[in-house]
mmCIF file of C-alpha atoms in Angstrom:
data_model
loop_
_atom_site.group_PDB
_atom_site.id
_atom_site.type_symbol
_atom_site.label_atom_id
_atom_site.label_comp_id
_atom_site.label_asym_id
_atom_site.label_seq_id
_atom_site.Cartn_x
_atom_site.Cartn_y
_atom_site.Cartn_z
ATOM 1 C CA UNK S 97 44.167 -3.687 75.941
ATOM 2 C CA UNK S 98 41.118 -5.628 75.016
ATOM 3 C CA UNK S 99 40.258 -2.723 72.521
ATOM 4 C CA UNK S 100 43.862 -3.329 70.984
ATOM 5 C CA UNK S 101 43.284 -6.964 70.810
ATOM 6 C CA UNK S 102 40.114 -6.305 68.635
ATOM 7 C CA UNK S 103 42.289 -3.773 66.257
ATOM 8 C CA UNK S 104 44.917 -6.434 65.422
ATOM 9 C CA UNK S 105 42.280 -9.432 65.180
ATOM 10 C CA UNK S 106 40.901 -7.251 63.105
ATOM 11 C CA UNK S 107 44.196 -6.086 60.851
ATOM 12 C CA UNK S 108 45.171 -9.789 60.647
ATOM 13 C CA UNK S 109 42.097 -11.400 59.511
ATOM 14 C CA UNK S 110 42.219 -7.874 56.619
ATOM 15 C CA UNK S 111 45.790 -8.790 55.549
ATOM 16 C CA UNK S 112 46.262 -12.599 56.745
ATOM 17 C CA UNK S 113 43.352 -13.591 54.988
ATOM 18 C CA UNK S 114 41.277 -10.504 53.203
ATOM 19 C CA UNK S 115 44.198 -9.016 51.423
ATOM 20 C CA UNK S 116 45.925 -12.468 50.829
ATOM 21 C CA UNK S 117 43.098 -14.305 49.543
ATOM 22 C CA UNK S 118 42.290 -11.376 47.040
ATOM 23 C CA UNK S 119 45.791 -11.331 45.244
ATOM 24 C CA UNK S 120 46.089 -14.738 45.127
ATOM 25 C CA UNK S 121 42.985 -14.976 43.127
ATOM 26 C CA UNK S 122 43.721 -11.633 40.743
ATOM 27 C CA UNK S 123 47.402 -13.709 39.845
ATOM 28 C CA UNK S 124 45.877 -17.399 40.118
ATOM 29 C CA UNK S 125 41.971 -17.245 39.564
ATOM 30 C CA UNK S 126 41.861 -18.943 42.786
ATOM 31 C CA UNK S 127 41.149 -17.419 46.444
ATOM 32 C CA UNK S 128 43.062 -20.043 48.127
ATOM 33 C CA UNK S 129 40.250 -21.808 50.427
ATOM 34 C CA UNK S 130 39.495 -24.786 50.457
ATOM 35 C CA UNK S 131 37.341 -25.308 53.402
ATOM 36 C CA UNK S 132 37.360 -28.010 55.709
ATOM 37 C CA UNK S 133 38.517 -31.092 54.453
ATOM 38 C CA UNK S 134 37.545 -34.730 55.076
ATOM 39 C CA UNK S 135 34.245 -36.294 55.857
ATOM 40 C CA UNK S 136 31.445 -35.143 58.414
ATOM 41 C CA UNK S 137 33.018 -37.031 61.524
ATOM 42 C CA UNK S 138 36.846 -37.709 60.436
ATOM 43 C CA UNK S 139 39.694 -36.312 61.968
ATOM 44 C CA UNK S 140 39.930 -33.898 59.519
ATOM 45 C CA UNK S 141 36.875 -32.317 59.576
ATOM 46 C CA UNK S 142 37.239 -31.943 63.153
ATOM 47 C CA UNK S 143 40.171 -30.397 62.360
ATOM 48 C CA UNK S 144 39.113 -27.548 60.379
ATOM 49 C CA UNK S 145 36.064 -27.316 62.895
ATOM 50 C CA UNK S 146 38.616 -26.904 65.827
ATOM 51 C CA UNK S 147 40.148 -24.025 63.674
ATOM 52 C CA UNK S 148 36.953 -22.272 63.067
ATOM 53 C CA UNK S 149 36.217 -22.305 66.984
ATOM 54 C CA UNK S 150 39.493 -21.215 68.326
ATOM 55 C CA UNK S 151 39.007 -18.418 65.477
ATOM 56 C CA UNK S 152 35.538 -17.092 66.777
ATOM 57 C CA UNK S 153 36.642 -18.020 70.297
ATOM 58 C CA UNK S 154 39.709 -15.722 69.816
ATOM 59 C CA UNK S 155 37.342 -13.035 68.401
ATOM 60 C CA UNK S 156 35.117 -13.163 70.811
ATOM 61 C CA UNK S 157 37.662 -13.555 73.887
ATOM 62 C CA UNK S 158 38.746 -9.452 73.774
ATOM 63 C CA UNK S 159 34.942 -8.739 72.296
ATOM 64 C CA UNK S 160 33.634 -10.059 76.270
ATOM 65 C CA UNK S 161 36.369 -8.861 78.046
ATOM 66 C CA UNK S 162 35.767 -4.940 76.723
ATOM 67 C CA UNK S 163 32.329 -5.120 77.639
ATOM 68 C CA UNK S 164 32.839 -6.438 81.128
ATOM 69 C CA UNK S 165 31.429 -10.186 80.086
ATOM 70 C CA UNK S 166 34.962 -11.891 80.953
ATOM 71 C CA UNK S 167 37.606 -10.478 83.521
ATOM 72 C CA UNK S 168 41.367 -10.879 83.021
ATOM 73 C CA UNK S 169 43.091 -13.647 84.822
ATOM 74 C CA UNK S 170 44.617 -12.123 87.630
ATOM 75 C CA UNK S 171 48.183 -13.258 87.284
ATOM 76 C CA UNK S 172 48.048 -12.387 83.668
ATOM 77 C CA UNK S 173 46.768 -9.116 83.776
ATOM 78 C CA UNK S 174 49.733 -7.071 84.175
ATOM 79 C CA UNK S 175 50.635 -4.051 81.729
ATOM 80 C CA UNK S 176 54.176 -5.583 80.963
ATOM 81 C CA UNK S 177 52.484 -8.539 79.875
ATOM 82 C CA UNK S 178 50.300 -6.821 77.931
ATOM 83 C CA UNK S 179 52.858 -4.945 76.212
ATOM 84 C CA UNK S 180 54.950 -8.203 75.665
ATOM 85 C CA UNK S 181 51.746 -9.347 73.462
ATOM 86 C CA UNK S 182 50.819 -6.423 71.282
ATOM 87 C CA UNK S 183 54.956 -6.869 70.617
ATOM 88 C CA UNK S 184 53.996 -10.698 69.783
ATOM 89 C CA UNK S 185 50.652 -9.996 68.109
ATOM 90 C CA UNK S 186 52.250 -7.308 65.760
ATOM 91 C CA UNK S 187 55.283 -9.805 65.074
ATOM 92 C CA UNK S 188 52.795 -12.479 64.485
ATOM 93 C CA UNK S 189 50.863 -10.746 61.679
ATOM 94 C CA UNK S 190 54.340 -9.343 59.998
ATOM 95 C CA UNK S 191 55.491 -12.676 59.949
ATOM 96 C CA UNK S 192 51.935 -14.195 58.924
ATOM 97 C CA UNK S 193 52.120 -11.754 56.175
ATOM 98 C CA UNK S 194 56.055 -12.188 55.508
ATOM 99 C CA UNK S 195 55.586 -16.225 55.266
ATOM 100 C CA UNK S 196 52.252 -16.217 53.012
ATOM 101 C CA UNK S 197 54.830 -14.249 50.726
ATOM 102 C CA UNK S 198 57.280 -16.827 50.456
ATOM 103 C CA UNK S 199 54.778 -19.165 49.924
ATOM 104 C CA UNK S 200 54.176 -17.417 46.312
ATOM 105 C CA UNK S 201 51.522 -19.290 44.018
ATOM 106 C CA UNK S 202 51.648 -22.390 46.394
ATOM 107 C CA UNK S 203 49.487 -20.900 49.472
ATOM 108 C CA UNK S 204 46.348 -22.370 50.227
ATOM 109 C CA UNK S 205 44.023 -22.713 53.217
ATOM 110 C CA UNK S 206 43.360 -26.597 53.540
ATOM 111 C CA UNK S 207 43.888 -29.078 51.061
ATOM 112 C CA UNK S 208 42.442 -30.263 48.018
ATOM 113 C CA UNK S 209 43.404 -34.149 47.168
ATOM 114 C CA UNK S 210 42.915 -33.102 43.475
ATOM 115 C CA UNK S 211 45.453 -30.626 43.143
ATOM 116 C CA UNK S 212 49.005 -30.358 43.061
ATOM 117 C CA UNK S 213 51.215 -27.008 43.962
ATOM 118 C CA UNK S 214 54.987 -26.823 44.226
ATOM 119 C CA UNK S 215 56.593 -28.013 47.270
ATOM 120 C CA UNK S 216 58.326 -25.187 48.869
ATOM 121 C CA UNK S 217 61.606 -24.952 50.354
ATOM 122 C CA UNK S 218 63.452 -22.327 50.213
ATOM 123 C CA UNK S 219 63.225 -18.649 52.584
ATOM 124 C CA UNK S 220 61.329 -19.216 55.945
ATOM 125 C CA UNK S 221 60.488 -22.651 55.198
ATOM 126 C CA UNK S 222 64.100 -23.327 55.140
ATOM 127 C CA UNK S 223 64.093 -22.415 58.201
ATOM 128 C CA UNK S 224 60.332 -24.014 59.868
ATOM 129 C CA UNK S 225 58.116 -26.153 57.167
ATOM 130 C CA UNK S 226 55.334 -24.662 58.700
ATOM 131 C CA UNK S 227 56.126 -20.899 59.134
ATOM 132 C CA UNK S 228 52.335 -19.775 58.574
ATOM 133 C CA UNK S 229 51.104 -21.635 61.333
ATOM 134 C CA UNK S 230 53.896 -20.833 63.377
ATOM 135 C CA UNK S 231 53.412 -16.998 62.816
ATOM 136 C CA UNK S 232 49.568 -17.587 63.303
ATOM 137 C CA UNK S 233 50.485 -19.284 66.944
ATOM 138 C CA UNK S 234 52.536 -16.415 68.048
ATOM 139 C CA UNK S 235 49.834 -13.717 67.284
ATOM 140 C CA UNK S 236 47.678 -16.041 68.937
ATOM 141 C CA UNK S 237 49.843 -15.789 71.985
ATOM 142 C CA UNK S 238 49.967 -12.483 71.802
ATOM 143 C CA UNK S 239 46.174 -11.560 71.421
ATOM 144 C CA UNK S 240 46.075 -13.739 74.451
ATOM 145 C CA UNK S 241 48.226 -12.273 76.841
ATOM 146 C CA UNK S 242 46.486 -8.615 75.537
ATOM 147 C CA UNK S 243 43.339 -9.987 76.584
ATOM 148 C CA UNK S 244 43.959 -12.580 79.388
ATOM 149 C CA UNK S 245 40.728 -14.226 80.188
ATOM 150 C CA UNK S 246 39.520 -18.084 80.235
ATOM 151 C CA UNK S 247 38.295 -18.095 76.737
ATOM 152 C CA UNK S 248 41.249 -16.322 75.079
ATOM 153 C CA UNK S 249 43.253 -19.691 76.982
ATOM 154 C CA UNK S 250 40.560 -21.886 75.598
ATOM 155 C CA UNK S 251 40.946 -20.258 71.704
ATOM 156 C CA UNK S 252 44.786 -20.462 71.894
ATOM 157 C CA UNK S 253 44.745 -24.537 73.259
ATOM 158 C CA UNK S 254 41.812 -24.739 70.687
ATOM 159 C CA UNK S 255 44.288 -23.151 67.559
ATOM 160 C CA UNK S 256 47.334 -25.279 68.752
ATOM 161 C CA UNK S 257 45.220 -28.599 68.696
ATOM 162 C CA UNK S 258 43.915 -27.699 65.563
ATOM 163 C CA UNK S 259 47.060 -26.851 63.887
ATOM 164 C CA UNK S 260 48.504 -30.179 65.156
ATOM 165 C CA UNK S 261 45.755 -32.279 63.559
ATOM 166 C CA UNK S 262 45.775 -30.528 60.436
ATOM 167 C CA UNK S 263 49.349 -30.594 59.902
ATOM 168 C CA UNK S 264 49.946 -34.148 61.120
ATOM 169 C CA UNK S 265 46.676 -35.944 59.934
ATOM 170 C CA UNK S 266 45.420 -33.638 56.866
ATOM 171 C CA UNK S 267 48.906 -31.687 54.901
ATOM 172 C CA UNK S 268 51.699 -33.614 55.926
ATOM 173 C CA UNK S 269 50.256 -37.360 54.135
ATOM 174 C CA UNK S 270 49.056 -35.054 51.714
ATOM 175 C CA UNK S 271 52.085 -33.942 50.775
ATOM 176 C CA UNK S 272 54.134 -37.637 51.066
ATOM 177 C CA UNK S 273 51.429 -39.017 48.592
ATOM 178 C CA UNK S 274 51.725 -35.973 46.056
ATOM 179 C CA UNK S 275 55.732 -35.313 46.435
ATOM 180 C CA UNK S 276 57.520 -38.477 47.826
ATOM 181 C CA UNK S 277 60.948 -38.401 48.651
ATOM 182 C CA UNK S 278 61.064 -34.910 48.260
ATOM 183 C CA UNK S 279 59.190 -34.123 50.872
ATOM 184 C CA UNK S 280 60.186 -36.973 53.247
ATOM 185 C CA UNK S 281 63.895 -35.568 52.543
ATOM 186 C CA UNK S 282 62.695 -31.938 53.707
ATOM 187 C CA UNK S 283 61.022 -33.141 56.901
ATOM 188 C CA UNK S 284 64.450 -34.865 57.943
ATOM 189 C CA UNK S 285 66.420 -31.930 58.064
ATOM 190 C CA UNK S 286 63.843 -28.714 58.979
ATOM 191 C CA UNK S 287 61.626 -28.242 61.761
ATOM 192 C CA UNK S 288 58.012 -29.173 61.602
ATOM 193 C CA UNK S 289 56.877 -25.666 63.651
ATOM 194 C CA UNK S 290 60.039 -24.796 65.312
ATOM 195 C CA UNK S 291 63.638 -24.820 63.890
ATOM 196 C CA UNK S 292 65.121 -28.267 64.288
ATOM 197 C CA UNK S 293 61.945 -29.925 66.669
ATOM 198 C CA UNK S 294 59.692 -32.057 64.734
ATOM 199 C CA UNK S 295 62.247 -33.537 62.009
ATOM 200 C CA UNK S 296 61.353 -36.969 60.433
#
């Protein structure tokens, strides 16, 4: 299952980020990135740093375990479980996909202070204001349980930490500060990752 792991790690970072980022820029003129934000030592930039680890870390989890570096957890390594996370990996880059989508002209990878996109509300962020991340979490999840060894734990605590600090310290007073009530009013009635948990 390791092997799989590497396929879809692979097939989400060509379509979550590859594929994304490159028709985003032929409509926009933009790719979409905007790096790591904050200064050298802020909670910001160890935010985007935290990202970038439990990326490579999530890479390189499957990468060791195929060539006999890491072994499987023992409880973990089960073929039911691993079949429960190729189901979860291939759901999380269909809904990766699906959710960059609705985010139209609006999706970006961190945040620049400078610039202002429309605040959107309507498909799945109706439903979760954060449905990229959310979708990013469960193929996470998955890729872990395909390959379940210490690191893969380590890169999916890693992503959830980093997602939390981004969201909370980084995008969410970024978005108060550039669309006020309106986005105060969204964050009291939809979920922050998960419908109805994390309202304001």
């Amino acid at each position: 299952m390791a092997l799989s792991a590497l396929v879809l790690y692979l097939v989400f970072g060509l379509l979550g980020f590859g594929w994304r980022s490159w028709t985003h820029h032929r409509r926009t003129g933009s790719t979409g990135f905007h790096g790591i934000s904050g200064r050298p030592g802020s909670v910001e930039w160890y935010a985007g740093i935290a990202f970038v680890i439990a990326v490579l870390a999530g890479i390189a989890a499957p990468a060791l375990q195929l060539a006999g570096v890491l072994m499987p957890l023992h409880p973990l390594d089960t073929p039911w479980i691993a079949a429960a996370g190729t189901v979860l990996a291939i759901t999380g880059i269909a809904a990766t996909i699906y959710a960059q989508y609705d985010m139209g002209e609006s999706w970006r990878i961190g945040v620049d202070p400078g610039e202002t996109t429309t605040l959107v509300r309507d498909g799945v962020f109706a439903i979760v204001r954060n449905p990229i991340f959310t979708a990013m979490g469960v193929f996470a999840t998955g890729i872990t349980l395909m390959a379940p060894n210490p690191l893969a734990l380590i890169a999916l605590s890693t992503y959830i930490l980093a997602i939390e600090l981004q969201v909370r310290v980084v995008e969410e007073p970024h978005l108060i500060r550039t669309h006020g009530d309106s986005y105060t009013n969204y964050t009291s009635t939809v979920g922050r990752f998960i419908p109805f948990v994390g309202r304001s």
